Coordinates of C-alpha atoms and ligand atoms in Angstrom, one line a residue:
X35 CA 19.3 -6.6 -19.1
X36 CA 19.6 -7.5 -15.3
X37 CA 17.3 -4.5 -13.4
X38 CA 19.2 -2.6 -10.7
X39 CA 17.6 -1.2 -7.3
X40 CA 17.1 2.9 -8.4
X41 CA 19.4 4.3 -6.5
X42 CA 19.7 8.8 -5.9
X43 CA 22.6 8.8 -8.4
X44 CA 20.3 6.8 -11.1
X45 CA 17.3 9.3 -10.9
X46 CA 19.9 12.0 -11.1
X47 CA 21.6 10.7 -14.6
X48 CA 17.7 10.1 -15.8
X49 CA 17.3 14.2 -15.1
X50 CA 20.4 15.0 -17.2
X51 CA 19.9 12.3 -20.3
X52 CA 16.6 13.5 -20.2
X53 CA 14.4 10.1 -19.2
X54 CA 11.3 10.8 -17.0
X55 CA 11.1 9.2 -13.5
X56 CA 7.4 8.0 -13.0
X57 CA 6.6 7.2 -9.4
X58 CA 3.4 5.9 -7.5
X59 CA 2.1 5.6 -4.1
X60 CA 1.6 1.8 -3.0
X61 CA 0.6 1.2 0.9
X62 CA 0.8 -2.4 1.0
X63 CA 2.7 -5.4 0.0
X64 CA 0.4 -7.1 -2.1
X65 CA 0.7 -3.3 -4.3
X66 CA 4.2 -2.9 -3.8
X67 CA 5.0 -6.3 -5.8
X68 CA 2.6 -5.3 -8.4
X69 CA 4.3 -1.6 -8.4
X70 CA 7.9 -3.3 -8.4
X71 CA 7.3 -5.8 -11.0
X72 CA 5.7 -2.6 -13.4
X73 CA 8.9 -0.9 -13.6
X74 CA 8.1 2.2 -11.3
X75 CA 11.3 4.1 -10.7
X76 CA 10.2 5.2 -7.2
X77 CA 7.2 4.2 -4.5
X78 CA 5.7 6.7 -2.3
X79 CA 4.1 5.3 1.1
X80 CA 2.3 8.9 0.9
X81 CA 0.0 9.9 3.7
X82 CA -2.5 10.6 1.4
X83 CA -3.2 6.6 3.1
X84 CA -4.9 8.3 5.8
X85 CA -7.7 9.5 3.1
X86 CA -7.4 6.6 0.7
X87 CA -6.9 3.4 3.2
X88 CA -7.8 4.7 6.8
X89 CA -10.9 6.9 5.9
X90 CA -9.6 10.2 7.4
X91 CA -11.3 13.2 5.8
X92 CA -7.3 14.6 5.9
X93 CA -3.7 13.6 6.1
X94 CA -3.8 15.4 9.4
X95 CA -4.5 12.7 11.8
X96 CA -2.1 10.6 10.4
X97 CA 0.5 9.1 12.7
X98 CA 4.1 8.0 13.0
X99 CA 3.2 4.7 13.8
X100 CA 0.5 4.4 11.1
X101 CA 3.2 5.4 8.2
X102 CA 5.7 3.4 9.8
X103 CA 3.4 0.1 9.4
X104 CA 2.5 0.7 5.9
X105 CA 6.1 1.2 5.2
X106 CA 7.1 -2.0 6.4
X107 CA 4.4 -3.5 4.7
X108 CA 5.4 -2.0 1.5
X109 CA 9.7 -2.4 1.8
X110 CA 8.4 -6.6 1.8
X111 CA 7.4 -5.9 -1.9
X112 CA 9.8 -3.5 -3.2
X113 CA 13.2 -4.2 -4.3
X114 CA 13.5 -2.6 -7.6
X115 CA 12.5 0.9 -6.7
X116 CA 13.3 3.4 -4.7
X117 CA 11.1 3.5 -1.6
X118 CA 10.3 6.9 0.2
X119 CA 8.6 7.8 3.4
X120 CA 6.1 10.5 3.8
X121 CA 6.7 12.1 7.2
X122 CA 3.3 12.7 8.4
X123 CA 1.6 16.3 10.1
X124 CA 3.7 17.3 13.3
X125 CA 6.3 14.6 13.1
X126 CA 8.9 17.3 11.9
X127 CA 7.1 20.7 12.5
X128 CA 7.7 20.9 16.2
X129 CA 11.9 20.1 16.2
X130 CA 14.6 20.1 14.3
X131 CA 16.1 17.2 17.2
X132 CA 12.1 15.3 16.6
X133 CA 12.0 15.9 13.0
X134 CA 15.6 13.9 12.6
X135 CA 14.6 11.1 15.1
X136 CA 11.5 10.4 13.1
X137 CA 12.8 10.8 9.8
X138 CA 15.4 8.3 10.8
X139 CA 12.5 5.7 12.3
X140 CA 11.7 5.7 8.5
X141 CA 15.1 4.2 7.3
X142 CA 15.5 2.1 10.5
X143 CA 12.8 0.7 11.6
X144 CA 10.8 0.2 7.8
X145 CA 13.6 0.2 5.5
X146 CA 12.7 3.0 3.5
X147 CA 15.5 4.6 1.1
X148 CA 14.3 8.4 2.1
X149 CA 11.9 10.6 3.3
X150 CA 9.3 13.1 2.1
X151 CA 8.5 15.9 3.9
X152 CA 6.0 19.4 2.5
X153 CA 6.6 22.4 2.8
X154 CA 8.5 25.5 1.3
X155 CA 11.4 28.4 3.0
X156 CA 9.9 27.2 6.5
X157 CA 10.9 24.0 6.3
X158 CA 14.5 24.8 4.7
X159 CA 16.8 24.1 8.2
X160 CA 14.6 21.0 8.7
X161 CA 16.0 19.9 5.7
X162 CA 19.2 20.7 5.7
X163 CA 19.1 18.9 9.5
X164 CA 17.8 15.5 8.1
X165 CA 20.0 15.7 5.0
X166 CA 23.2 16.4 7.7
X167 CA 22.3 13.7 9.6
X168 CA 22.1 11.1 6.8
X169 CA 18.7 10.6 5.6
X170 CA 17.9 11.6 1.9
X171 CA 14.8 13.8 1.5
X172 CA 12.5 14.9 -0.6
X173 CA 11.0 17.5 -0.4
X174 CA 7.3 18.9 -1.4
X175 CA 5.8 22.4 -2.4
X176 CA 2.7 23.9 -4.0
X177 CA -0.3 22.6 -3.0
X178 CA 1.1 20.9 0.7
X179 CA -2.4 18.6 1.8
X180 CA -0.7 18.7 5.5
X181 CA -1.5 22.1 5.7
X182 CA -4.5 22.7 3.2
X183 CA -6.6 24.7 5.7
X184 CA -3.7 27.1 5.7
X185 CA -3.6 27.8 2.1
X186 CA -7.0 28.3 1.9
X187 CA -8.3 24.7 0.5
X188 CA -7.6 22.4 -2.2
X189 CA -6.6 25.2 -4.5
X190 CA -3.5 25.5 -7.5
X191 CA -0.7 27.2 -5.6
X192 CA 1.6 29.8 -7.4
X193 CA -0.9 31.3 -9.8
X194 CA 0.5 35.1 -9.7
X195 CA 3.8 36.2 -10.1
X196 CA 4.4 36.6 -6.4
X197 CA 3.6 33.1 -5.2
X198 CA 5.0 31.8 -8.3
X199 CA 8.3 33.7 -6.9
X200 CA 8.4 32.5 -3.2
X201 CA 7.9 28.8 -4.9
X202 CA 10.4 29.3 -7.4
X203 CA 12.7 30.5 -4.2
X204 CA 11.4 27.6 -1.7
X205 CA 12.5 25.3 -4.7
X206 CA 16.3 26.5 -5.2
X207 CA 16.6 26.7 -1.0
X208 CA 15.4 23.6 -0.6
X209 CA 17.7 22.4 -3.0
X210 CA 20.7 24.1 -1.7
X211 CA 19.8 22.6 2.0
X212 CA 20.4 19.0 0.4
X213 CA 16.9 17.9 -1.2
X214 CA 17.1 15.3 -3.3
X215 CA 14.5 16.1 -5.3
X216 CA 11.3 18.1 -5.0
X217 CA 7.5 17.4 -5.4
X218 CA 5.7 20.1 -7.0
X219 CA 1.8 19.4 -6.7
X220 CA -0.7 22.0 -8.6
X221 CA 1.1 24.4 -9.6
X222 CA 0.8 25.8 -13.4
X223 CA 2.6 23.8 -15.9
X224 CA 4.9 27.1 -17.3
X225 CA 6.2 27.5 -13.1
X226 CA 6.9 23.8 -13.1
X227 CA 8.8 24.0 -16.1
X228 CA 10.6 26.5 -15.2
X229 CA 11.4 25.1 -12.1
X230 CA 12.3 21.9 -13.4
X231 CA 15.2 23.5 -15.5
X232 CA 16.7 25.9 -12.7
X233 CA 17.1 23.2 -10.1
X234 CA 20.3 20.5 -10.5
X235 CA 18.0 18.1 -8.7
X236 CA 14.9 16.1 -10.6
X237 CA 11.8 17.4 -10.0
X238 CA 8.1 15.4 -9.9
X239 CA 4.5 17.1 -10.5
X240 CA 1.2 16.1 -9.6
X241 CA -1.0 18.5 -11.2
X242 CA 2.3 20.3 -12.4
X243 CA 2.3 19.8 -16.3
X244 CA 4.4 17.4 -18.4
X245 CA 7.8 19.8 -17.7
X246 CA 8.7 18.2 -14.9
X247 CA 11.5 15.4 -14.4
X248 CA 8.6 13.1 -13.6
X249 CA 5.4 12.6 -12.4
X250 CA 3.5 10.9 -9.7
X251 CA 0.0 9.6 -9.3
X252 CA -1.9 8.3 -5.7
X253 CA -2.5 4.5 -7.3
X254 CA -6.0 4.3 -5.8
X255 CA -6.1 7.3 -8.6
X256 CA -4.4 5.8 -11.1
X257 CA -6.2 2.4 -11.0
X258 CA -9.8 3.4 -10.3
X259 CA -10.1 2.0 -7.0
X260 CA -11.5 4.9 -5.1
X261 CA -15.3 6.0 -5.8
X262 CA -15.0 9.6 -4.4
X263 CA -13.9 13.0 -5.9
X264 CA -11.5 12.6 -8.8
X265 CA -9.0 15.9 -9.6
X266 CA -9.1 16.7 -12.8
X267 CA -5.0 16.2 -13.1
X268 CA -5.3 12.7 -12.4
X269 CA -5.6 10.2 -15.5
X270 CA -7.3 6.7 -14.6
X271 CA -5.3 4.2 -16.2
X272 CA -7.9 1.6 -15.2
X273 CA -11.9 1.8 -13.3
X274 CA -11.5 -1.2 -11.1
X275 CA -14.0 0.1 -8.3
X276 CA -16.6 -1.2 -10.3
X277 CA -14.7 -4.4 -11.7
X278 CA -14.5 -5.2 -7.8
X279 CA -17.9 -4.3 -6.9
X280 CA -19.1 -6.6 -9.2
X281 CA -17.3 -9.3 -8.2
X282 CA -18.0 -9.0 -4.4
X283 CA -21.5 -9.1 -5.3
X284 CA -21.3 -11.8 -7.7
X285 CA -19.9 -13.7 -5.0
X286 CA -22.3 -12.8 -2.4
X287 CA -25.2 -14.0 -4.6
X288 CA -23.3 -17.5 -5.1
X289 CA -22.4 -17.7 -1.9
X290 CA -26.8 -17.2 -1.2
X291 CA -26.9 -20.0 -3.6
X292 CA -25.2 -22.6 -2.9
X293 CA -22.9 -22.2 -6.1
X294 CA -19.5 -21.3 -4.3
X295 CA -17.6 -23.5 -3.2
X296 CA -18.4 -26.1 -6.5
X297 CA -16.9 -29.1 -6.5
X298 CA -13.3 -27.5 -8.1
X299 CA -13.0 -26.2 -5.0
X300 CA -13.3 -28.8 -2.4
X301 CA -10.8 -31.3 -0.7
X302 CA -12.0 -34.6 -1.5
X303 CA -11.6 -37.2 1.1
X304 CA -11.0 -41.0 -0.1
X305 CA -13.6 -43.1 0.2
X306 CA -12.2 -45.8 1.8
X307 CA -11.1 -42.9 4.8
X308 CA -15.1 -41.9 4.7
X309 CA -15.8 -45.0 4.8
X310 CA -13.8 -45.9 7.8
X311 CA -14.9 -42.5 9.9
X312 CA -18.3 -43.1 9.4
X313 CA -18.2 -46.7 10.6
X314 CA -16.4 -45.8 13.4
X315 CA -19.1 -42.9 14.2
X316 CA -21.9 -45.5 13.5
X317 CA -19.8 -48.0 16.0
X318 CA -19.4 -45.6 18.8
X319 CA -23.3 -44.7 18.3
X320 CA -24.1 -48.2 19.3
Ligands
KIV502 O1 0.8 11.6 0.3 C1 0.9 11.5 -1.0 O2 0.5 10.6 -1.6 C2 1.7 12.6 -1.7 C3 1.7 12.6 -3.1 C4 0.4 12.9 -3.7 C5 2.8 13.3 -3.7 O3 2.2 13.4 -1.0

């Protein structure tokens, strides 16, 4: 069956037959083919790339600029999937005017399809703003790494019955204000669930339970590629920080050697071209 590119309308049917969406973040091209040609329904350029790429100790430092690179980067290797945006810290907080011109930078100046943006009820008119103006959004509560310090740390969000309530409520506002669909990141599994089944729009978890309308992983996660703390949600499909390890140092070593490059690996010259330059060295010697 020819693929299609997954369009808002697609992830929407998938929600009411009942299929689940699975999406992944990618940050650059070489990813995004490999994430494309797997059959991922959607792509996140997240800017969990300031932790997992840049070396930030946060997402806070993240720029405009910095996401709109990776974007581009990424939209060169996609063209199955659905590519979002991750607005990063402060690039929608301070405007509703700012927060449209930068989510729009997202669809115009890196291709991407939408944009992602965290938070709950505060972030409700920024919302409905972006969506007015044209640009599909996601959006993301629970456990919202922008503003981590804020909720106290790395923590599950919406364990008792009144934050459980203000998510449940920041979930059918944000909906109302034209969310395409919603991130939900550690929150318990029975809250995502019953999120998942109130809202009209599909919902994704990370650390959420198997309730939702689909799920997303960071990749570096999901493949094993990052050799620092691990959540416990996260399931490593592959451990290919040592795999590479390995090989760098294998390499190193042969490199030491003398073993890399072999001969498979050279560009022989003919002999009769050798031949020629190395008479006409020995001729211009004399
Ligand atoms: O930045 C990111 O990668 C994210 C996902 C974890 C949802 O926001």
């Amino acid at each position: 069956m020819d693929r299609k590119k997954m369009t808002i309308a697609a992830l929407q049917k998938k929600k009411e037959i009942g299929e689940k969406i699975a999406m992944v973040t990618a940050y650059d091209y070489s990813l995004a083919v490999c994430v494309d040609q797997s059959e991922i329904d959607l792509v996140l350029v997240g800017d969990s790339l300031g932790m997992v790429v840049l070396g930030y100790d946060s997402t806070v430092p993240v720029t405009m600029e910095e996401m709109l690179h990776h974007c581009r980067a990424v939209r060169r290797g996609v063209r199955f999937a659905f590519l979002v945006g991750d607005l990063p810290f402060m690039s929608y907080n301070t405007s509703r005017e700012e927060a449209i011109r930068n989510a729009g930078r997202f669809l115009k100046e890196a291709g991407c399809d939408a944009v992602k943006l965290e938070g709950g009820l505060e972030v409700v008119e920024t919302v409905r703003a972006i969506v007015e103006a044209g640009i599909p959004v996601m959006a993301h509560i629970g456990l919202t790494p922008q503003t981590v310090s804020k909720l106290g740390g790395f923590r599950v969000q919406g364990r008792d019955a009144e934050t459980a309530r203000r998510l449940s409520d920041s979930a059918q506002a944000l909906e109302k204000a034209g969310a395409f669909s919603l991130v939900m990141e550690c929150i318990p599994d029975k809250l995502a669930g019953m999120i998942t089944r109130s809202l009209r729009v599909p919902t994704i978890g990370i650390g959420a339970g198997p309730e939702c309308d689909g799920q997303v992983l960071v990749s570096n996660d999901l493949l094993g590629t990052y050799d620092k703390f691990q959540p416990t949600f996260v399931k490593q499909y592959a451990r290919l920080y040592p795999l590479i390890r390995q090989a760098l140092a294998d390499y190193a070593r042969e490199v030491r050697a003398g073993v890399f490059p072999g001969p498979e690996h050279v560009f022989p010259m003919e002999k009769k071209e050798l031949d020629r330059l190395t008479g006409g060295t020995r001729r211009k010697k004399k």
